Amino acid sequence: MEAKSDIAWCPGCGNFAIRDVLEKLLPELPVPANRIVFTSGIGQAAKMPHYLKVNYFNGLHGRSLPLAVGIKLARPDLTVIAYSGDGCMYGEGGNHFIHTIRRQLDITILVSDNQVYALTKGQSSPTTDPGAINSLSPGGNRNLPFNPVALAIAMGAPFVARGFAGDKEHLTELIRQAILFRGTALVDILQPCVSFNKVNTYQWYRQRVVKLAKPATDRSAALQTAERWGEQIPIGVIYQDDAAECRAGAEIFRRGATAEEVACQIDMKCVMMR
Amino acid sequence: MEMNVIIAGEAGQGAFSVEMELTETLSRLNYHFFATKNYMSRIRGGHNYHIVRIADHPVHALSGGIWDMVVALDGETERRHRPDLREGGIYLSREMTAAVAETAKEAFGTVAASNSVLVGIILAVIGVSAEKSAEAAEPGRAEYVRKGFEFAAKWKLTAAVPVSAAAGVHRKFDGNQALALGAVLGGCQFVAGYPMTPATSILDYFVTLAQGLPLHFEQAEDEIAAINMVLGASYAGLRAMAATAGGGFALMQEAVSLAGMTETPVVIAVAQRPGPATGLPTRTEQADLAFVLNAGHGEFPRIIFAPGSIGEMIALSRKSFALADRYQIPVFILTDQYFADSVQIVEEEIPLQVDSRQYPEFDGTYLRYRLTDEGISPLTFPGLTAALVKLDSDEHDEEGKITEDRRMRVRMVDKRRGKRALFEKEAVMPTFHGDPGAGMVVLCWGSTKLIVQEAAERLTAQGTPVGVLHFGQVYPLTREMIAPFGLEGKKRICVENNAGGQFSRLLKSELDLGVDRLVLKYDGESFTVDELTRTLKGLLA
Ligand SMILES: Cc1ncc(C[n+]2csc(CCOP(=O)(O)OP(=O)(O)O)c2C)c(N)n1
Ligand code: SF4
Ligand SMILES: [Mg+2]
């Protein structure tokens, strides 16, 4: 177990709670630790796998998802979890977020959404509320916020949830279901950043979060729930489609071809007629 | 004997199909040939041409000589190519090819049959019998080809330029097929990519091979995703490759650096076309050497190959994967549009056994970045044993955890950079062609090899001995690589398909080897044997 002092987060950071959840949950899963692979990008959130007993590929800012796709395609036997922050997943990696959902692979996407670029000291992120003031937006953030859960539902992600770092028990169940779900699963986690986000604090979220009783199975109903933000912020599984298609990776690991198989393939006429 | 034929017309008029069908049939008839294409970045219209050099001896380069036969599918051909027809050469005018199309449509109900009729005419010209041609024709096209013999007889073209079939057992590839095949033979099982000329056909051929072999191709949303998928697959246990053109590679750069830092084995094929930016999308150039050499922020080692023949391409593409694994580095294969689109036959035996990765097993004490005496950390993959495999793009400790410890930083940098000294010892030697006693040596790299070699042969035959030293490995360059060739005492000329003489600068910076003259070409086309013979002759005078 990691001594908490080795962890590069500020005291009181919401990421500690998420780490507690994962540390307790992962050993309970029906998958041994050596078959769990985390990918992550860069940011405070992206350091998460360093503090867990798992395999990980901590790559570049924004690129946790294509790494996860490559791993899952190559090794369908591994449980693949991409972990990063809102800036990493929805900003720098926004294109990958859209297209990873389209691939319909069994990948879990977990996001510490603190509505801020924390590691670079508090600039606006895609999920920062309009009007928020910071060093690069002294007159207040002018951009419309990115809605990850609505986008994921619209793109056809079959499991879409929002969690809150201030409710570990609830979050544990969300993440458990997301990992066990067969298909692309997103959990956007409201994660208070005590150092750089003085607006969206524990208290701010606590006053607003409302737990959903059960997920919508109808996409347009789910989208309506996903649209809700402000006075009330729904948390829980927003959308779930157990019947959604899930594409398997390639079963080719440690399967080499013989010289005869190669000869047969290259001498086929269709090959010559490129 | 040889016959040089050019088939020219608008995009979409069938010149491409004629080339494909002709080379396919020539291969079945055991002819030596070399074919290449010159096309515009459009799907219809414009003016494209396809060149086939048919010979009774091995040919591997664009001759650039005058045409023995010109096949005109459009009006532009008359203006552009007829002046280069040799005296007494065969000209199939636009009216004649239109008559072929008309007849094909009437007789067979499809204009597409006219491509095969044209193939029949060309086969008749080189003296193949109608029976043999029909036998070698594409399935269902024998009658179309026979019709070509009727036209040839009518126009008195039968056996006008006889060439005998002298090739033995062989296979036929273009440069990109050779690259993809070499990769598969090197154990590559995963490619992710985003289409971009002239790299797309690498992806095409990999996908073709994947139809019957345990391989996976994934079309990525962009090149950034492509190379990250490739790195993910490599980390997970598959040998993997990214293939793109210079513009796509520009997007991949950050991940080249990621591969360097995380020591993830990867092979990256860069098919060059003229830049900057979109440049000339369907033309050729050798101007991305400096880019590939310097791509990626920070300092980390790499190997760059630039093969010059089909056989060398297959061999070095294969080898790239073993080296990438052994040294846990990015290995590059540089090619270009000319090589990519040139179809050639290979008579030498191609070993088809598939290399495989090692899957060493470790216990829970495994450290991905263990500092070892040999200078290389043991590589394994997640989920095989209790060993956890942890990669980090930050500077890291032996376990793979973020560190800012200065001593660890220095040790890790030294380990990564130290690998160069190890792989320098197994550098691929350049190949010398021609008279070792020649006072002049032409230095070249990549796709120009066989053009330069043929030009040197011609000069030597004309009484001016010229040697050729071709580098299939362009980086790193070591003194041992050039030691056997006595370059210091010779007049040195560097031939490159670019404007800046990038390789000559590398020779200077890496080996302190200057060159006396540079022969450069950067109009979007490759050198031809004729052109280069003339230029080199001029330099000797
Ligand atoms: C290509 C690139 N651009 C910028 C950065 C600098 N950078 C590091 S983390 C970060 C933002 C992190 O925000 P987020 O993903 O929300 O993570 P957080 O720190 O808030 O947990 C940025 C811009 C980088 N590392 N790489
Ligand atoms: S800066 Fe914010 S997100 Fe980062 S560790 Fe501190 S509190 Fe957490
Ligand atoms: Mg953030």
mmCIF file of N, CA and C in Angstrom, chain B residues 341-420:
data_model
loop_
_atom_site.group_PDB
_atom_site.id
_atom_site.type_symbol
_atom_site.label_atom_id
_atom_site.label_comp_id
_atom_site.label_asym_id
_atom_site.label_seq_id
_atom_site.Cartn_x
_atom_site.Cartn_y
_atom_site.Cartn_z
ATOM 1 N N ASP B 341 5.077 2.836 -55.637
ATOM 2 C CA ASP B 341 4.245 2.559 -56.807
ATOM 3 C C ASP B 341 4.963 1.802 -57.904
ATOM 4 N N SER B 342 6.204 1.356 -57.659
ATOM 5 C CA SER B 342 6.937 0.614 -58.685
ATOM 6 C C SER B 342 6.737 -0.880 -58.490
ATOM 7 N N VAL B 343 6.323 -1.531 -59.556
ATOM 8 C CA VAL B 343 6.074 -2.979 -59.496
ATOM 9 C C VAL B 343 7.269 -3.705 -60.108
ATOM 10 N N GLN B 344 7.780 -4.684 -59.410
ATOM 11 C CA GLN B 344 8.966 -5.392 -59.877
ATOM 12 C C GLN B 344 8.833 -6.877 -59.584
ATOM 13 N N ILE B 345 9.636 -7.660 -60.270
ATOM 14 C CA ILE B 345 9.636 -9.084 -59.932
ATOM 15 C C ILE B 345 10.896 -9.410 -59.137
ATOM 16 N N VAL B 346 10.764 -10.395 -58.260
ATOM 17 C CA VAL B 346 11.886 -10.814 -57.422
ATOM 18 C C VAL B 346 12.122 -12.286 -57.697
ATOM 19 N N GLU B 347 13.323 -12.582 -58.183
ATOM 20 C CA GLU B 347 13.630 -13.991 -58.473
ATOM 21 C C GLU B 347 14.248 -14.690 -57.273
ATOM 22 N N GLU B 348 14.922 -13.894 -56.420
ATOM 23 C CA GLU B 348 15.561 -14.571 -55.291
ATOM 24 C C GLU B 348 14.497 -15.111 -54.329
ATOM 25 N N GLU B 349 14.878 -16.179 -53.681
ATOM 26 C CA GLU B 349 14.005 -16.846 -52.713
ATOM 27 C C GLU B 349 13.700 -15.886 -51.563
ATOM 28 N N ILE B 350 12.441 -15.754 -51.191
ATOM 29 C CA ILE B 350 12.102 -14.930 -50.030
ATOM 30 C C ILE B 350 11.750 -15.877 -48.880
ATOM 31 N N PRO B 351 12.567 -15.885 -47.826
ATOM 32 C CA PRO B 351 12.215 -16.772 -46.699
ATOM 33 C C PRO B 351 10.911 -16.300 -46.073
ATOM 34 N N LEU B 352 9.952 -17.188 -45.952
ATOM 35 C CA LEU B 352 8.627 -16.759 -45.500
ATOM 36 C C LEU B 352 8.311 -17.142 -44.055
ATOM 37 N N GLN B 353 9.305 -17.649 -43.327
ATOM 38 C CA GLN B 353 8.986 -17.968 -41.935
ATOM 39 C C GLN B 353 8.752 -16.661 -41.165
ATOM 40 N N VAL B 354 7.877 -16.722 -40.176
ATOM 41 C CA VAL B 354 7.485 -15.516 -39.445
ATOM 42 C C VAL B 354 8.233 -15.453 -38.116
ATOM 43 N N ASP B 355 8.908 -14.337 -37.886
ATOM 44 C CA ASP B 355 9.621 -14.163 -36.616
ATOM 45 C C ASP B 355 8.610 -13.922 -35.503
ATOM 46 N N SER B 356 9.031 -14.218 -34.291
ATOM 47 C CA SER B 356 8.088 -13.990 -33.200
ATOM 48 C C SER B 356 8.756 -13.291 -32.032
ATOM 49 N N ARG B 357 7.920 -12.652 -31.262
ATOM 50 C CA ARG B 357 8.373 -11.985 -30.059
ATOM 51 C C ARG B 357 8.768 -12.985 -28.992
ATOM 52 N N GLN B 358 9.568 -12.556 -28.028
ATOM 53 C CA GLN B 358 9.824 -13.371 -26.835
ATOM 54 C C GLN B 358 8.812 -12.942 -25.770
ATOM 55 N N TYR B 359 8.393 -13.899 -24.965
ATOM 56 C CA TYR B 359 7.453 -13.566 -23.881
ATOM 57 C C TYR B 359 8.041 -14.027 -22.553
ATOM 58 N N PRO B 360 9.113 -13.375 -22.097
ATOM 59 C CA PRO B 360 9.751 -13.849 -20.872
ATOM 60 C C PRO B 360 8.834 -13.690 -19.653
ATOM 61 N N GLU B 361 8.997 -14.600 -18.710
ATOM 62 C CA GLU B 361 8.126 -14.565 -17.533
ATOM 63 C C GLU B 361 8.922 -14.112 -16.308
ATOM 64 N N PHE B 362 8.286 -13.298 -15.491
ATOM 65 C CA PHE B 362 8.917 -12.770 -14.276
ATOM 66 C C PHE B 362 7.938 -12.911 -13.127
ATOM 67 N N ASP B 363 8.459 -12.775 -11.903
ATOM 68 C CA ASP B 363 7.539 -12.821 -10.761
ATOM 69 C C ASP B 363 7.156 -11.404 -10.340
ATOM 70 N N GLY B 364 6.532 -11.300 -9.200
ATOM 71 C CA GLY B 364 5.999 -10.021 -8.732
ATOM 72 C C GLY B 364 7.064 -8.958 -8.449
ATOM 73 N N THR B 365 8.324 -9.352 -8.477
ATOM 74 C CA THR B 365 9.376 -8.361 -8.222
ATOM 75 C C THR B 365 9.832 -7.662 -9.512
ATOM 76 N N TYR B 366 9.163 -8.001 -10.607
ATOM 77 C CA TYR B 366 9.540 -7.439 -11.917
ATOM 78 C C TYR B 366 9.515 -5.912 -11.912
ATOM 79 N N LEU B 367 10.543 -5.323 -12.509
ATOM 80 C CA LEU B 367 10.590 -3.872 -12.672
ATOM 81 C C LEU B 367 10.791 -3.584 -14.159
ATOM 82 N N ARG B 368 9.852 -2.884 -14.770
ATOM 83 C CA ARG B 368 9.921 -2.650 -16.212
ATOM 84 C C ARG B 368 11.199 -1.901 -16.624
ATOM 85 N N TYR B 369 11.649 -0.996 -15.762
ATOM 86 C CA TYR B 369 12.820 -0.188 -16.145
ATOM 87 C C TYR B 369 14.046 -0.530 -15.304
ATOM 88 N N ARG B 370 14.199 -1.813 -14.983
ATOM 89 C CA ARG B 370 15.338 -2.241 -14.166
ATOM 90 C C ARG B 370 16.649 -1.833 -14.835
ATOM 91 N N LEU B 371 17.542 -1.278 -14.025
ATOM 92 C CA LEU B 371 18.864 -0.900 -14.535
ATOM 93 C C LEU B 371 19.733 -2.146 -14.506
ATOM 94 N N THR B 372 20.219 -2.564 -15.651
ATOM 95 C CA THR B 372 20.977 -3.810 -15.741
ATOM 96 C C THR B 372 22.389 -3.534 -16.240
ATOM 97 N N ASP B 373 23.253 -4.540 -16.093
ATOM 98 C CA ASP B 373 24.625 -4.381 -16.575
ATOM 99 C C ASP B 373 24.685 -4.277 -18.091
ATOM 100 N N GLU B 374 23.803 -5.048 -18.777
ATOM 101 C CA GLU B 374 23.825 -5.015 -20.246
ATOM 102 C C GLU B 374 23.312 -3.686 -20.787
ATOM 103 N N GLY B 375 22.591 -2.942 -19.945
ATOM 104 C CA GLY B 375 22.100 -1.652 -20.404
ATOM 105 C C GLY B 375 20.708 -1.698 -20.983
ATOM 106 N N ILE B 376 20.058 -2.853 -20.915
ATOM 107 C CA ILE B 376 18.690 -2.948 -21.435
ATOM 108 C C ILE B 376 17.797 -3.550 -20.353
ATOM 109 N N SER B 377 16.635 -2.943 -20.129
ATOM 110 C CA SER B 377 15.711 -3.463 -19.122
ATOM 111 C C SER B 377 14.909 -4.609 -19.719
ATOM 112 N N PRO B 378 14.659 -5.649 -18.931
ATOM 113 C CA PRO B 378 13.889 -6.781 -19.472
ATOM 114 C C PRO B 378 12.463 -6.365 -19.855
ATOM 115 N N LEU B 379 12.040 -6.806 -21.030
ATOM 116 C CA LEU B 379 10.719 -6.440 -21.546
ATOM 117 C C LEU B 379 9.758 -7.609 -21.397
ATOM 118 N N THR B 380 8.606 -7.349 -20.798
ATOM 119 C CA THR B 380 7.540 -8.353 -20.868
ATOM 120 C C THR B 380 6.206 -7.632 -20.949
ATOM 121 N N PHE B 381 5.127 -8.396 -20.883
ATOM 122 C CA PHE B 381 3.811 -7.850 -21.210
ATOM 123 C C PHE B 381 2.802 -8.137 -20.102
ATOM 124 N N PRO B 382 1.781 -7.312 -19.974
ATOM 125 C CA PRO B 382 0.845 -7.480 -18.862
ATOM 126 C C PRO B 382 0.045 -8.780 -18.946
ATOM 127 N N GLY B 383 -0.279 -9.302 -17.780
ATOM 128 C CA GLY B 383 -1.220 -10.416 -17.703
ATOM 129 C C GLY B 383 -0.630 -11.786 -17.944
ATOM 130 N N LEU B 384 0.688 -11.899 -18.063
ATOM 131 C CA LEU B 384 1.281 -13.210 -18.323
ATOM 132 C C LEU B 384 1.615 -13.930 -17.025
ATOM 133 N N THR B 385 2.067 -13.140 -16.033
ATOM 134 C CA THR B 385 2.443 -13.697 -14.732
ATOM 135 C C THR B 385 2.016 -12.674 -13.681
ATOM 136 N N ALA B 386 2.527 -12.841 -12.470
ATOM 137 C CA ALA B 386 2.187 -11.880 -11.419
ATOM 138 C C ALA B 386 2.848 -10.521 -11.669
ATOM 139 N N ALA B 387 3.808 -10.481 -12.600
ATOM 140 C CA ALA B 387 4.531 -9.232 -12.867
ATOM 141 C C ALA B 387 3.574 -8.148 -13.358
ATOM 142 N N LEU B 388 3.658 -6.971 -12.735
ATOM 143 C CA LEU B 388 2.880 -5.837 -13.214
ATOM 144 C C LEU B 388 3.789 -4.995 -14.108
ATOM 145 N N VAL B 389 3.252 -4.583 -15.255
ATOM 146 C CA VAL B 389 4.060 -3.839 -16.224
ATOM 147 C C VAL B 389 3.597 -2.387 -16.216
ATOM 148 N N LYS B 390 4.492 -1.502 -15.774
ATOM 149 C CA LYS B 390 4.117 -0.099 -15.555
ATOM 150 C C LYS B 390 4.959 0.815 -16.438
ATOM 151 N N LEU B 391 4.285 1.520 -17.354
ATOM 152 C CA LEU B 391 4.980 2.452 -18.243
ATOM 153 C C LEU B 391 4.602 3.875 -17.896
ATOM 154 N N ASP B 392 5.569 4.756 -18.013
ATOM 155 C CA ASP B 392 5.285 6.148 -17.669
ATOM 156 C C ASP B 392 5.987 7.106 -18.626
ATOM 157 N N SER B 393 5.222 8.086 -19.116
ATOM 158 C CA SER B 393 5.797 9.094 -20.014
ATOM 159 C C SER B 393 6.557 10.168 -19.243
ATOM 160 N N ASP B 394 6.310 10.255 -17.932
ATOM 161 C CA ASP B 394 7.145 11.118 -17.092
ATOM 162 C C ASP B 394 8.483 10.418 -16.909
ATOM 163 N N GLU B 395 9.486 11.157 -16.485
ATOM 164 C CA GLU B 395 10.688 10.446 -16.043
ATOM 165 C C GLU B 395 10.249 9.549 -14.898
ATOM 166 N N HIS B 396 10.849 8.361 -14.831
ATOM 167 C CA HIS B 396 10.360 7.353 -13.898
ATOM 168 C C HIS B 396 11.521 6.627 -13.230
ATOM 169 N N ASP B 397 11.164 5.901 -12.178
ATOM 170 C CA ASP B 397 12.163 5.066 -11.520
ATOM 171 C C ASP B 397 12.125 3.674 -12.155
ATOM 172 N N GLU B 398 12.842 2.734 -11.576
ATOM 173 C CA GLU B 398 12.921 1.406 -12.194
ATOM 174 C C GLU B 398 11.563 0.715 -12.279
ATOM 175 N N GLU B 399 10.684 1.022 -11.328
ATOM 176 C CA GLU B 399 9.370 0.380 -11.322
ATOM 177 C C GLU B 399 8.461 0.968 -12.395
ATOM 178 N N GLY B 400 8.709 2.235 -12.744
ATOM 179 C CA GLY B 400 7.832 2.899 -13.710
ATOM 180 C C GLY B 400 6.980 3.951 -13.027
ATOM 181 N N LYS B 401 7.436 4.415 -11.851
ATOM 182 C CA LYS B 401 6.707 5.469 -11.157
ATOM 183 C C LYS B 401 7.364 6.815 -11.403
ATOM 184 N N ILE B 402 6.512 7.850 -11.431
ATOM 185 C CA ILE B 402 7.021 9.211 -11.635
ATOM 186 C C ILE B 402 8.134 9.500 -10.637
ATOM 187 N N THR B 403 9.210 10.090 -11.145
ATOM 188 C CA THR B 403 10.245 10.526 -10.215
ATOM 189 C C THR B 403 10.810 11.867 -10.670
ATOM 190 N N GLU B 404 11.298 12.631 -9.726
ATOM 191 C CA GLU B 404 12.015 13.857 -10.068
ATOM 192 C C GLU B 404 13.401 13.819 -9.432
ATOM 193 N N ASP B 405 13.791 12.610 -9.026
ATOM 194 C CA ASP B 405 15.098 12.413 -8.421
ATOM 195 C C ASP B 405 16.178 12.644 -9.473
ATOM 196 N N ARG B 406 17.109 13.565 -9.176
ATOM 197 C CA ARG B 406 18.088 13.946 -10.204
ATOM 198 C C ARG B 406 19.013 12.809 -10.586
ATOM 199 N N ARG B 407 19.406 12.022 -9.607
ATOM 200 C CA ARG B 407 20.316 10.927 -9.929
ATOM 201 C C ARG B 407 19.632 9.872 -10.807
ATOM 202 N N MET B 408 18.372 9.588 -10.437
ATOM 203 C CA MET B 408 17.617 8.611 -11.238
ATOM 204 C C MET B 408 17.428 9.129 -12.657
ATOM 205 N N ARG B 409 17.145 10.415 -12.760
ATOM 206 C CA ARG B 409 16.986 11.034 -14.085
ATOM 207 C C ARG B 409 18.220 10.783 -14.954
ATOM 208 N N VAL B 410 19.387 11.050 -14.373
ATOM 209 C CA VAL B 410 20.618 10.903 -15.150
ATOM 210 C C VAL B 410 20.842 9.434 -15.540
ATOM 211 N N ARG B 411 20.544 8.533 -14.607
ATOM 212 C CA ARG B 411 20.753 7.110 -14.914
ATOM 213 C C ARG B 411 19.814 6.630 -16.021
ATOM 214 N N MET B 412 18.581 7.129 -15.973
ATOM 215 C CA MET B 412 17.617 6.717 -17.004
ATOM 216 C C MET B 412 17.981 7.298 -18.379
ATOM 217 N N VAL B 413 18.402 8.560 -18.397
ATOM 218 C CA VAL B 413 18.822 9.160 -19.673
ATOM 219 C C VAL B 413 19.992 8.365 -20.236
ATOM 220 N N ASP B 414 20.966 8.069 -19.371
ATOM 221 C CA ASP B 414 22.149 7.331 -19.830
ATOM 222 C C ASP B 414 21.761 5.950 -20.342
ATOM 223 N N LYS B 415 20.823 5.316 -19.653
ATOM 224 C CA LYS B 415 20.399 3.981 -20.115
ATOM 225 C C LYS B 415 19.787 4.081 -21.502
ATOM 226 N N ARG B 416 18.851 5.022 -21.674
ATOM 227 C CA ARG B 416 18.179 5.135 -22.976
ATOM 228 C C ARG B 416 19.175 5.470 -24.078
ATOM 229 N N ARG B 417 20.010 6.456 -23.828
ATOM 230 C CA ARG B 417 20.965 6.867 -24.870
ATOM 231 C C ARG B 417 22.053 5.814 -25.107
ATOM 232 N N GLY B 418 22.335 5.062 -24.058
ATOM 233 C CA GLY B 418 23.391 4.051 -24.145
ATOM 234 C C GLY B 418 23.071 2.922 -25.110
ATOM 235 N N LYS B 419 21.806 2.778 -25.437
ATOM 236 C CA LYS B 419 21.419 1.679 -26.331
ATOM 237 C C LYS B 419 22.012 1.874 -27.722
ATOM 238 N N ARG B 420 22.269 3.127 -28.085
ATOM 239 C CA ARG B 420 22.822 3.380 -29.422
ATOM 240 C C ARG B 420 24.150 2.648 -29.622
#
